[in-house]
Short mmCIF file of C-alpha atoms in Angstrom, two decimals:
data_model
loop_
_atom_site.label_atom_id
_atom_site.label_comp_id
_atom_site.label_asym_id
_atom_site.label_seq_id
_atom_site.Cartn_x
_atom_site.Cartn_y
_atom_site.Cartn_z
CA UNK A 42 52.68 -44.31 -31.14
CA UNK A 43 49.09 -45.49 -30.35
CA UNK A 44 50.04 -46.06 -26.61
CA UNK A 45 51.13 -42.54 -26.31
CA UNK A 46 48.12 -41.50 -27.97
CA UNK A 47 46.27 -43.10 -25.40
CA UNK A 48 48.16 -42.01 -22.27
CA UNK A 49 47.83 -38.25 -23.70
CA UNK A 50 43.94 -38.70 -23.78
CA UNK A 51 43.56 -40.39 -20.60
CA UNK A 52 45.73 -37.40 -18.81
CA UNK A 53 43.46 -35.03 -20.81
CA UNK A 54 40.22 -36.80 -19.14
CA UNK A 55 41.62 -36.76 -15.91
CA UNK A 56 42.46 -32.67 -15.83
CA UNK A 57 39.13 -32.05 -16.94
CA UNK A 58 37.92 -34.16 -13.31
CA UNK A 59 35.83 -36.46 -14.95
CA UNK A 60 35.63 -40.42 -13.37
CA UNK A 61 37.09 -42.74 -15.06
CA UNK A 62 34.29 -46.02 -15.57
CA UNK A 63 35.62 -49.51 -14.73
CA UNK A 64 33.41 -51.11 -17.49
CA UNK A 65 35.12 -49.50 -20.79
CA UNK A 66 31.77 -47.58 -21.65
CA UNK A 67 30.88 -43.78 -23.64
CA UNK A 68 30.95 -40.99 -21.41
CA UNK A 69 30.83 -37.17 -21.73
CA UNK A 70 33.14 -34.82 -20.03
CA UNK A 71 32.32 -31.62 -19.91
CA UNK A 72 31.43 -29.63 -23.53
CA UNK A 73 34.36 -31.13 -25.05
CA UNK A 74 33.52 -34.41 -26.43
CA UNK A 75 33.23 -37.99 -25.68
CA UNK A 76 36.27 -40.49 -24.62
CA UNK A 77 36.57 -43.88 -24.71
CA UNK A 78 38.48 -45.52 -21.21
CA UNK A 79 40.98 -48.68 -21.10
CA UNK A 80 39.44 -50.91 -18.04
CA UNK A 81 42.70 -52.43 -17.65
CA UNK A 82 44.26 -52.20 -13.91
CA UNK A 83 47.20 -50.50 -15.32
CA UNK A 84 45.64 -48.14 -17.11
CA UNK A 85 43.08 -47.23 -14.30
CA UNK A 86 46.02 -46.75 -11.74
CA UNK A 87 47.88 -44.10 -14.61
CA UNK A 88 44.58 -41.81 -15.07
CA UNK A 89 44.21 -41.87 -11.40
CA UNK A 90 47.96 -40.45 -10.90
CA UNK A 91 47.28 -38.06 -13.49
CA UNK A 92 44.42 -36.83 -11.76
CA UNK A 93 46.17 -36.47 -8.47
CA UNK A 94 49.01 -33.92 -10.00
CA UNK A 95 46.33 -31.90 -11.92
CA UNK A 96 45.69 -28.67 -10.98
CA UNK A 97 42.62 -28.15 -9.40
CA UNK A 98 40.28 -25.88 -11.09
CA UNK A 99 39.09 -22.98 -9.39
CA UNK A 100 35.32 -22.80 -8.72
CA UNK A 101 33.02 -19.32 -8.06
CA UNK A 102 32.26 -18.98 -4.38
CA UNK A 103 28.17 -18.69 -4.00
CA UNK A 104 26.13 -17.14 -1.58
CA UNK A 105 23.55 -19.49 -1.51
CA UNK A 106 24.00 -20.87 1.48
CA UNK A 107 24.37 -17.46 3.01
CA UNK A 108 20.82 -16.82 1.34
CA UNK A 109 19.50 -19.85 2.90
CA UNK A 110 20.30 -19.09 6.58
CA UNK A 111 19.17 -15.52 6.54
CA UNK A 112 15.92 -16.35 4.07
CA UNK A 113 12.59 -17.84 6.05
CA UNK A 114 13.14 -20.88 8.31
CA UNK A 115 10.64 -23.60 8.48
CA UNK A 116 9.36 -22.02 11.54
CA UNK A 117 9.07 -18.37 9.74
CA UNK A 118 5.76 -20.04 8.37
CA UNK A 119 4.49 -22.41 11.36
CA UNK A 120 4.07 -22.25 14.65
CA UNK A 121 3.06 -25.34 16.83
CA UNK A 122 0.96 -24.80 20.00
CA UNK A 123 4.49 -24.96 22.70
CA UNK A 124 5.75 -21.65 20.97
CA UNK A 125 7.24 -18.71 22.93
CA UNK A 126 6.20 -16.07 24.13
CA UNK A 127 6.10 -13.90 20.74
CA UNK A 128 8.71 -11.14 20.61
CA UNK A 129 7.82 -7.50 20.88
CA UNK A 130 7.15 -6.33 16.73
CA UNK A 131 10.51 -3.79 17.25
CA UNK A 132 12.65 -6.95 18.56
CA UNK A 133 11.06 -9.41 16.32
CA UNK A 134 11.88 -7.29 12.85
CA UNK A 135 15.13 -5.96 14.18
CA UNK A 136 16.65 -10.32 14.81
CA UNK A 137 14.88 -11.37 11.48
CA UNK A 138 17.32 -9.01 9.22
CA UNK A 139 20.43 -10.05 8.02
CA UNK A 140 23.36 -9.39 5.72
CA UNK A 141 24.10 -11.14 2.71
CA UNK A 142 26.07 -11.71 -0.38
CA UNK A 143 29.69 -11.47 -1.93
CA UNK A 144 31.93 -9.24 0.01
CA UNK A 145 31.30 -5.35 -0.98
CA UNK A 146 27.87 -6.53 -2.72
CA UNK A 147 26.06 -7.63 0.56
CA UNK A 148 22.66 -6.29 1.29
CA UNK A 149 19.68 -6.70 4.37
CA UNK A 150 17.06 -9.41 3.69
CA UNK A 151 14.27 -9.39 6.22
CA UNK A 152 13.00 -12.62 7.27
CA UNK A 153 9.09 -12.87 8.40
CA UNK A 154 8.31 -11.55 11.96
CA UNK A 155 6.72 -13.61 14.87
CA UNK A 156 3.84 -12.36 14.52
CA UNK A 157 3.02 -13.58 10.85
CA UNK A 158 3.36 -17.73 11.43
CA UNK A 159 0.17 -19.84 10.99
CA UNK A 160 -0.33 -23.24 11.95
CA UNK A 161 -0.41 -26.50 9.99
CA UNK A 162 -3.71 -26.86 7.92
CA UNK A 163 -4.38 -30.54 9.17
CA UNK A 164 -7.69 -31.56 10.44
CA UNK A 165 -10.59 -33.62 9.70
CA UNK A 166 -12.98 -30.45 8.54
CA UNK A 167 -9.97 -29.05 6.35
CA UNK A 168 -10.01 -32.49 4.77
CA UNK A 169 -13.55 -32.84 4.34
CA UNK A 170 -13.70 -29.42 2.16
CA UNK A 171 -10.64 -30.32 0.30
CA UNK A 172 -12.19 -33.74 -1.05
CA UNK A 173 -15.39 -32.21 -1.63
CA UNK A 174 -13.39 -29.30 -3.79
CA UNK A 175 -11.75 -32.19 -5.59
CA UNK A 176 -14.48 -33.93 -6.45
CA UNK A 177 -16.59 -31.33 -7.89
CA UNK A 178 -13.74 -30.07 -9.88
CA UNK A 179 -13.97 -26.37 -8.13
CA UNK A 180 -11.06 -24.02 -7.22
CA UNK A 181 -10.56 -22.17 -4.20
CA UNK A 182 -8.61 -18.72 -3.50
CA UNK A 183 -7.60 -19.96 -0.46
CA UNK A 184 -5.48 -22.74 -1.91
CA UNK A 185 -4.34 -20.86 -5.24
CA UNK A 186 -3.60 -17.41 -3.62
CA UNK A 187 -1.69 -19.24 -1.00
CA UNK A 188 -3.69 -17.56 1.89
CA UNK A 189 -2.05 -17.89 5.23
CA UNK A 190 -5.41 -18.15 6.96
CA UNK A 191 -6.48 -21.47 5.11
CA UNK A 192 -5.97 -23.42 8.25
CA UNK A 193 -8.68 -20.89 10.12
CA UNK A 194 -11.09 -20.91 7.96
CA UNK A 195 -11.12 -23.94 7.25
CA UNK A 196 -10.26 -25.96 10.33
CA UNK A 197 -12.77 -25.30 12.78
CA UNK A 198 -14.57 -28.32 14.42
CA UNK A 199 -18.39 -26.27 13.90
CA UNK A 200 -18.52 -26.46 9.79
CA UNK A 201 -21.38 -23.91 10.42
CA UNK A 202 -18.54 -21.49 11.31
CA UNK A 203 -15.91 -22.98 8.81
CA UNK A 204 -15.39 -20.50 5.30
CA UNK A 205 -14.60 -21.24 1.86
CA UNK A 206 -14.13 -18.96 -0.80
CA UNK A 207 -14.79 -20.19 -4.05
CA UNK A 208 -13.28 -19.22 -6.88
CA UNK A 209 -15.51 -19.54 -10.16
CA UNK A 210 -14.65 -19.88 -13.61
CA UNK A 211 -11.50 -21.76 -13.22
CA UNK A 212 -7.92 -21.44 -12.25
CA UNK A 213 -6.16 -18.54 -14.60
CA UNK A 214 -6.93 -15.40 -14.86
CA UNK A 215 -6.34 -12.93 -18.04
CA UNK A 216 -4.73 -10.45 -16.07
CA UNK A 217 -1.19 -10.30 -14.31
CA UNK A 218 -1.16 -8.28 -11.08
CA UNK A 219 2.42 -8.14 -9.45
CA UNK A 220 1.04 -9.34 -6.55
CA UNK A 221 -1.33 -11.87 -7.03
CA UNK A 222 0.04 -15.69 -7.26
CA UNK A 223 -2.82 -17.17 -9.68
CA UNK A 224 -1.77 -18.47 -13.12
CA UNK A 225 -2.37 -16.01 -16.03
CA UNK A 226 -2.93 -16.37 -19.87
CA UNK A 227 -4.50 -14.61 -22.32
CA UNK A 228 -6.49 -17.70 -23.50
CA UNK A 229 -7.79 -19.84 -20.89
CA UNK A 230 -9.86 -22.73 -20.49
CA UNK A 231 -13.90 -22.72 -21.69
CA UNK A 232 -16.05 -21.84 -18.38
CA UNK A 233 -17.61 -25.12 -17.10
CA UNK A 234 -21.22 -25.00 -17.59
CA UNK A 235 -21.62 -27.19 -14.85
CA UNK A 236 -20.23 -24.78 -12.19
CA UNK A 237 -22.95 -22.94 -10.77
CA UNK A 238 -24.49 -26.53 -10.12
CA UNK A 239 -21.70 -28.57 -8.66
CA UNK A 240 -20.96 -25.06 -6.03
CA UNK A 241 -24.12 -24.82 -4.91
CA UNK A 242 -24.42 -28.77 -4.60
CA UNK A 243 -21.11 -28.29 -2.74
CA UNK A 244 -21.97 -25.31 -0.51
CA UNK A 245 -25.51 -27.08 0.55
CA UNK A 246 -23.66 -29.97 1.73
CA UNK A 247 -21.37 -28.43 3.80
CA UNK A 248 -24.03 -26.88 5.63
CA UNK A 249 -22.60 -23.77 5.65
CA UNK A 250 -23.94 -20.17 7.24
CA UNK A 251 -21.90 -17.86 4.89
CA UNK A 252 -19.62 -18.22 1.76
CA UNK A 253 -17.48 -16.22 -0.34
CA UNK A 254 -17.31 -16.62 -3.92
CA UNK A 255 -14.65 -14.69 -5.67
CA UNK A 256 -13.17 -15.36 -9.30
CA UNK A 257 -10.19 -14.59 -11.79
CA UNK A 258 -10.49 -11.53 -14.46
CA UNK A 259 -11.95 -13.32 -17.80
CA UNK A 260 -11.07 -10.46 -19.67
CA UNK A 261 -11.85 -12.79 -22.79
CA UNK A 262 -15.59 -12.90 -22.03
CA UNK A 263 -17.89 -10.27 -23.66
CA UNK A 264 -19.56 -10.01 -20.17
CA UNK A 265 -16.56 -10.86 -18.26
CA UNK A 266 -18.20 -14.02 -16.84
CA UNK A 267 -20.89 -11.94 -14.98
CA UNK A 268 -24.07 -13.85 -16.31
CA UNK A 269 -21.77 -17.26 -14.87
CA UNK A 270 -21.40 -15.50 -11.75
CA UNK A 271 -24.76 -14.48 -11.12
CA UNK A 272 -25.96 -17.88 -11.90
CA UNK A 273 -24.49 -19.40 -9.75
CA UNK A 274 -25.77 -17.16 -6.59
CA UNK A 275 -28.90 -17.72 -7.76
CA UNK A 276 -28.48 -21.53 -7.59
CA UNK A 277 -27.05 -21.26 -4.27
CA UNK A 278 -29.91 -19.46 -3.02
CA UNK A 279 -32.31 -21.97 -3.88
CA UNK A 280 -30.63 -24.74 -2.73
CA UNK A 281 -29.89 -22.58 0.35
CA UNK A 282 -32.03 -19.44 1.13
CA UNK A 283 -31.04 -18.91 4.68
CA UNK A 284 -27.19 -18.55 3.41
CA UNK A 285 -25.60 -15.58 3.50
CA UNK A 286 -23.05 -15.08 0.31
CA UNK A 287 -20.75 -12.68 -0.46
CA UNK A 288 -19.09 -12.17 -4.26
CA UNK A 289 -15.93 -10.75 -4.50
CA UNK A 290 -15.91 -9.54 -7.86
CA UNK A 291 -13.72 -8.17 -10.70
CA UNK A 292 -14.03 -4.70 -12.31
CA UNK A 293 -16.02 -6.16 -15.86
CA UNK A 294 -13.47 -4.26 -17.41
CA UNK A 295 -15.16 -1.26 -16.20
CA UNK A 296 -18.56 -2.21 -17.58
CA UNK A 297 -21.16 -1.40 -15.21
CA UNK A 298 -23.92 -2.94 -16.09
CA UNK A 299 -22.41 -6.10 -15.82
CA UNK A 300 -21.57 -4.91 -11.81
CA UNK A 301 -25.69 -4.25 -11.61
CA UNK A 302 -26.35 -7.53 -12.95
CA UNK A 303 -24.24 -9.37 -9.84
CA UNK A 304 -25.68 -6.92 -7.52
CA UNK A 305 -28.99 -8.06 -8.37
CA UNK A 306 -29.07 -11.41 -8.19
CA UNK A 307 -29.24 -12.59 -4.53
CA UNK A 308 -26.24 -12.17 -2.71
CA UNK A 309 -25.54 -10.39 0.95
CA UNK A 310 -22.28 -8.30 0.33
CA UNK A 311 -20.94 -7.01 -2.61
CA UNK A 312 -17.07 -7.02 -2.61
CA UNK A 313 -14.53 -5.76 -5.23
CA UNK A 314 -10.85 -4.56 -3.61
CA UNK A 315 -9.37 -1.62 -4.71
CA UNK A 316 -5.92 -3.79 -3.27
CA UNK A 317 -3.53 -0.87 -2.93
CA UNK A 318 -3.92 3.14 -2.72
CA UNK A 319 -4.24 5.41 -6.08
CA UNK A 320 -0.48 6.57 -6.53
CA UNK A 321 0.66 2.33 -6.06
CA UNK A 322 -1.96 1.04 -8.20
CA UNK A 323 -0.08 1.63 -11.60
CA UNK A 324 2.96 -0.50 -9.91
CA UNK A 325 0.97 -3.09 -8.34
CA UNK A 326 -2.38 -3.99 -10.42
CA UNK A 327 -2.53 -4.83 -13.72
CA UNK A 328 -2.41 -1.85 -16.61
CA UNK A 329 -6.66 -2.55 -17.22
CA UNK A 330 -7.42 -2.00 -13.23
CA UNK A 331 -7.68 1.39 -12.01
CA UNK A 332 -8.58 2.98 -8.67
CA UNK A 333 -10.79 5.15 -10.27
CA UNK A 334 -12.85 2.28 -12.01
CA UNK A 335 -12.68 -0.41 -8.75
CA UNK A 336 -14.27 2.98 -7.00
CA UNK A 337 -17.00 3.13 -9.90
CA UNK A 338 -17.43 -0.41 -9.70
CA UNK A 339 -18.17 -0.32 -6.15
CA UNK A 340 -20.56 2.94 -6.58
CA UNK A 341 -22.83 1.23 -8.79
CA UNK A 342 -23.41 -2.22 -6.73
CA UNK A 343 -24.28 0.27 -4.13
CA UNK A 344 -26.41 2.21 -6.52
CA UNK A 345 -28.56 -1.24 -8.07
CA UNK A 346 -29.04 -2.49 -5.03
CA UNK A 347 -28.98 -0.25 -1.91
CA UNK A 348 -29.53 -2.63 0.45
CA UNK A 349 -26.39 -4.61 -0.33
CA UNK A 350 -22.92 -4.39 2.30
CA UNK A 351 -20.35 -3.16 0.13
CA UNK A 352 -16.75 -3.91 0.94
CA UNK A 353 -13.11 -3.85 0.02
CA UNK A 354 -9.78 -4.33 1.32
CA UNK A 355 -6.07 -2.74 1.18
CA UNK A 356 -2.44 -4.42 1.35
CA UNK A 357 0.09 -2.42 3.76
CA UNK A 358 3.25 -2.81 2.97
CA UNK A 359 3.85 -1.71 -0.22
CA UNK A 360 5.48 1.81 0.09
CA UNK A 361 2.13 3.64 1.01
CA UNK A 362 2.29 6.64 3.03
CA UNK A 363 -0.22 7.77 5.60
CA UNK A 364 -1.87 10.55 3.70
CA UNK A 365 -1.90 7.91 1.01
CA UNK A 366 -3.79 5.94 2.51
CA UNK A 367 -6.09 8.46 4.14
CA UNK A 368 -6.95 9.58 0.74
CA UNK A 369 -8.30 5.93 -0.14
CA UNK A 370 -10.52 5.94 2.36
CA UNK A 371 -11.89 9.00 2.00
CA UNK A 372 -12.81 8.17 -1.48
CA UNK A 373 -14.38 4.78 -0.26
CA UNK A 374 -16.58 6.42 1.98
CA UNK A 375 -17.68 8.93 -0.52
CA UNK A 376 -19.59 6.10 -2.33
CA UNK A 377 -20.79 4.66 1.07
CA UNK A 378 -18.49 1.43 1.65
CA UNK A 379 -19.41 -0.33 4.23
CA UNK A 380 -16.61 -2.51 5.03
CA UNK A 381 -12.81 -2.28 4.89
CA UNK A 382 -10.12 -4.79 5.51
CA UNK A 383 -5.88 -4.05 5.85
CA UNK A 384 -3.66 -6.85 5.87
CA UNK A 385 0.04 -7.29 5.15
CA UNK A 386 1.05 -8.14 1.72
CA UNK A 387 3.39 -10.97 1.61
CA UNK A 388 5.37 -11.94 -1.13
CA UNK A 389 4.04 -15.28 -2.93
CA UNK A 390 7.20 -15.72 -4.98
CA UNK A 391 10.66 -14.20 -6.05
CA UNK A 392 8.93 -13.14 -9.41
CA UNK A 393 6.33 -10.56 -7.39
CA UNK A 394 6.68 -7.49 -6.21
CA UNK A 395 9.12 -7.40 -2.90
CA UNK A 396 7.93 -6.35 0.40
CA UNK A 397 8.49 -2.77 1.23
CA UNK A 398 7.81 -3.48 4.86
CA UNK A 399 6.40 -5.52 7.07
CA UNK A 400 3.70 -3.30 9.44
CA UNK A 401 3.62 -3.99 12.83
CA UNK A 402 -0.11 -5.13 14.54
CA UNK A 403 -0.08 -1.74 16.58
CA UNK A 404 0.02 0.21 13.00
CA UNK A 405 -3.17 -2.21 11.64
CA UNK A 406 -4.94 -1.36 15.00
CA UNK A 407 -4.42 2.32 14.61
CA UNK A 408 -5.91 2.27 10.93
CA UNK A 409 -8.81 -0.07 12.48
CA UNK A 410 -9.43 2.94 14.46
CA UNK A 411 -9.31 5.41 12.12
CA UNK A 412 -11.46 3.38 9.41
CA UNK A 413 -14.15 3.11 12.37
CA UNK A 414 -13.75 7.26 13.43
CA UNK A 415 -14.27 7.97 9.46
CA UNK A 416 -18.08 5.84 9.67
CA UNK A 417 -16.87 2.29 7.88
CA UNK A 418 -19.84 -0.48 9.77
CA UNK A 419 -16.95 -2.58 9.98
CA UNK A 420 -13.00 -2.86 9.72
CA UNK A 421 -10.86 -6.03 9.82
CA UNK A 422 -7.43 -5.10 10.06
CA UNK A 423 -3.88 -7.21 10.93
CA UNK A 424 -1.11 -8.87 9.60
CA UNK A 425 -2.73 -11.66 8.59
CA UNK A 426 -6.09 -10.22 7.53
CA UNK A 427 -7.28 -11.09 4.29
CA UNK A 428 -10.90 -9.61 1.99
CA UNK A 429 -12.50 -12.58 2.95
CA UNK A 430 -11.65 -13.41 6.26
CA UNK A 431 -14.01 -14.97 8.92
CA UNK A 432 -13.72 -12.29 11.48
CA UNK A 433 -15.00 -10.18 9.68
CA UNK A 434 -17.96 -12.48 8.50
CA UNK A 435 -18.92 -12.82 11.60
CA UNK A 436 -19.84 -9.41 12.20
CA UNK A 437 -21.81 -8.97 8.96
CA UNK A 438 -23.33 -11.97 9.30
CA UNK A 439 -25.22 -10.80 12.45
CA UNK A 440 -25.58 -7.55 10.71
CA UNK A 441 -27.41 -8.87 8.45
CA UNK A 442 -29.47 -11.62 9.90
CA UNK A 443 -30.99 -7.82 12.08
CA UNK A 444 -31.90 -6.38 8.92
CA UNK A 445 -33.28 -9.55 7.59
CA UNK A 446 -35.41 -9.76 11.09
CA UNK A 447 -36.72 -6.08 10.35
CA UNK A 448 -37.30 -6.32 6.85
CA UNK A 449 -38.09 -10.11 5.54
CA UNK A 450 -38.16 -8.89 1.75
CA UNK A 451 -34.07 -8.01 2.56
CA UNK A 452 -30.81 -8.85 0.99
CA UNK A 453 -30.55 -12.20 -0.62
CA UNK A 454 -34.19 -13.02 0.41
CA UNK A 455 -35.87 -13.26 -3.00
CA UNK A 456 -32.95 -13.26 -6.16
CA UNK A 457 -34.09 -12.88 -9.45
CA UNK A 458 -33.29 -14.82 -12.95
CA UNK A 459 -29.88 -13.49 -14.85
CA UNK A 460 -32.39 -12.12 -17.43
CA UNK A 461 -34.26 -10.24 -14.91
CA UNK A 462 -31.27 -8.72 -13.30
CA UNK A 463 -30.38 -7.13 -16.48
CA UNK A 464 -33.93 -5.11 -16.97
#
């Protein structure tokens, strides 16, 4: 009676496809329970003939690997320096799409054009800054918001020319754009008080000409982190008075006093993007952002110091239309923006907001055009354009090295204390 026992269990193991262990030890099978095996020959050799007449359960076909070969390649997101000739944008988009899934289910998935691959980040300046960041304990956007440009800006051979933008008051941000990659919470870490210090300490070493500090939303700061971020300009400035800085601000929850108080200490270029047009922004920017308020925000830098080169910048891609878009600028220019950037948005993960296409470089250069025609000083626009991008410093830097030559007492020459700023 106990033999039979046994055979029945060992043929009940074997349909459920689980091994059978040579050493007589525990093991689970499935949800079922646990068995115990015999490790005699005889009994091995039954299970296994068991096995062999059991019916083979039927498994649920995937698409995965379907997914896989029609998602981005490896070479979607580099390009080495012995690529082709790139493919004409049509050509490109139309062999990147593909159709997947189950059939009677299966839908397109674009893969990234040509035109979008970056190279490698990998040499010695890129290093440099990246030990230096780690060492000081600061963040950058470029790493967390995964920019495609890090390489760029950060790889050059003449430091002077090299850009980092700094991202203050840590690493997580209170608010939870459908776009943005950075970590969110609604309680995150105390600011370090030892910030403004160990960036400009940073900054001065590098040597250089013109950085870009940005920062998260710290929507659980009575001032929003302002005061922080004013400090540390001023820091900066007198470590460094002959460096040009730009701050890339938040909307202080629409408090603009706190926007006068950045304005006025020190830097070159005010920045705050209103990231999409005015119908998208509900979809794509957190409920507390508005385009009404990023335009207000941007009016009063303007206003508290006139002097200063305002900016902001726009992701294509996204389901705006053309008269969409032509609104947006129009309202920039009505409170005298200086400087407007387009780039494509690109997807950081499956949990953001999908692409709704991917604009070709002939559509950026036609909105470069029209940004110029409608009196913008500058526009940076392309695929891989981003607010802070280098090109684009490079222009206003010699913009405003001029005015400095015509005017010594000019933007960023003389900043004030963070209690000043406020009068």
């Amino acid at each position: 009676m106990a033999a039979a026992s046994t055979n029945r269990l060992r043929i009940l193991c074997s349909s459920s496809r689980a091994k059978v262990s040579q050493s007589g030890s525990l093991f689970y099978i499935g949800s079922r329970g646990y068995a115990t095996t015999d490790p005699s020959p005889s009994a091995t050799g039954a299970a296994a003939a068991a096995a062999a007449t059991a019916a083979p359960t039927a498994r649920r076909r995937t698409t995965f690997k379907d997914q896989l070969n029609a998602g981005p390649s490896f070479s979607d997101f580099v390009s080495g320096g012995n690529d082709d000739a790139p493919l004409d944008p049509s050509e490109a988009y139309a062999l990147k799409t593909a159709m997947v899934g189950p059939a009677g289910r299966k839908k397109e998935m674009t893969r990234l054009p040509s035109w979008l691959k970056t190279p490698i980040p990998d040499s010695k300046n890129y290093q440099r800054l990246k030990k230096d960041l780690r060492g000081l304990n600061l963040h950058t956007v470029c790493e967390e918001a995964r920019c495609p440009n890090i390489s760029d800006c950060w790889g050059g051979d003449d430091k002077s020319a090299a850009t980092a933008t700094i991202m203050l008051m840590g690493d997580t941000c209170t608010r939870g754009c459908r776009f943005c990659s950075v970590k969110t919470s609604r309680t995150p870490a105390p600011l370090d008080p030892h910030e403004p210090e160990n960036t400009a300490e940073a900054i001065s070493r590098w040597g250089l000409g013109y950085v870009v500090l940005t920062s998260v939303d710290r929507d659980d700061l009575a001032d929003g982190g302002a005061r922080h971020f004013a400090e540390t300009v001023i820091k900066i400035k007198q470590k460094a008075p002959s460096m040009l800085v730009e701050c890339l601000t938040g909307d202080y929850a629409g408090d603009l006093d706190m926007v006068a108080l950045v304005a006025k200490s020190g830097l070159d270029v005010y920045a705050h993007n209103v990231e999409t047009v005015e119908a998208l922004t509900p979809h794509v920017r957190d409920r507390r952002a508005t385009f009404q308020q990023s335009i207000r925000v941007l009016d009063a830098a303007k206003k508290a110091q006139p002097s200063l080169i305002t900016k902001t910048s726009l992701m294509l891609g996204l389901g705006e239309t053309d008269e969409q878009l032509w609104d947006a600028l129009r309202q920039l220019r009505a409170v005298n923006v200086d400087v407007v950037t387009f780039g494509q948005y690109m997807r950081p993960t499956k949990r953001h907001m999908a692409v709704h296409e991917y604009v070709t470089p002939d559509q950026f250069e036609l909105w470069r055009q029209r940004a110029l025609e409608m009196g913008f000083l500058y526009c940076a626009s392309g695929p891989l354009v981003r607010s802070s991008y280098k090109a684009g410093e490079a222009f206003i830097e010699n913009v405003l090295k001029k005015r400095r030559a015509g005017n010594p007492g000019a933007v960023g020459e003389k900043p004030v204390s963070v209690d000043e700023a406020t009068r």
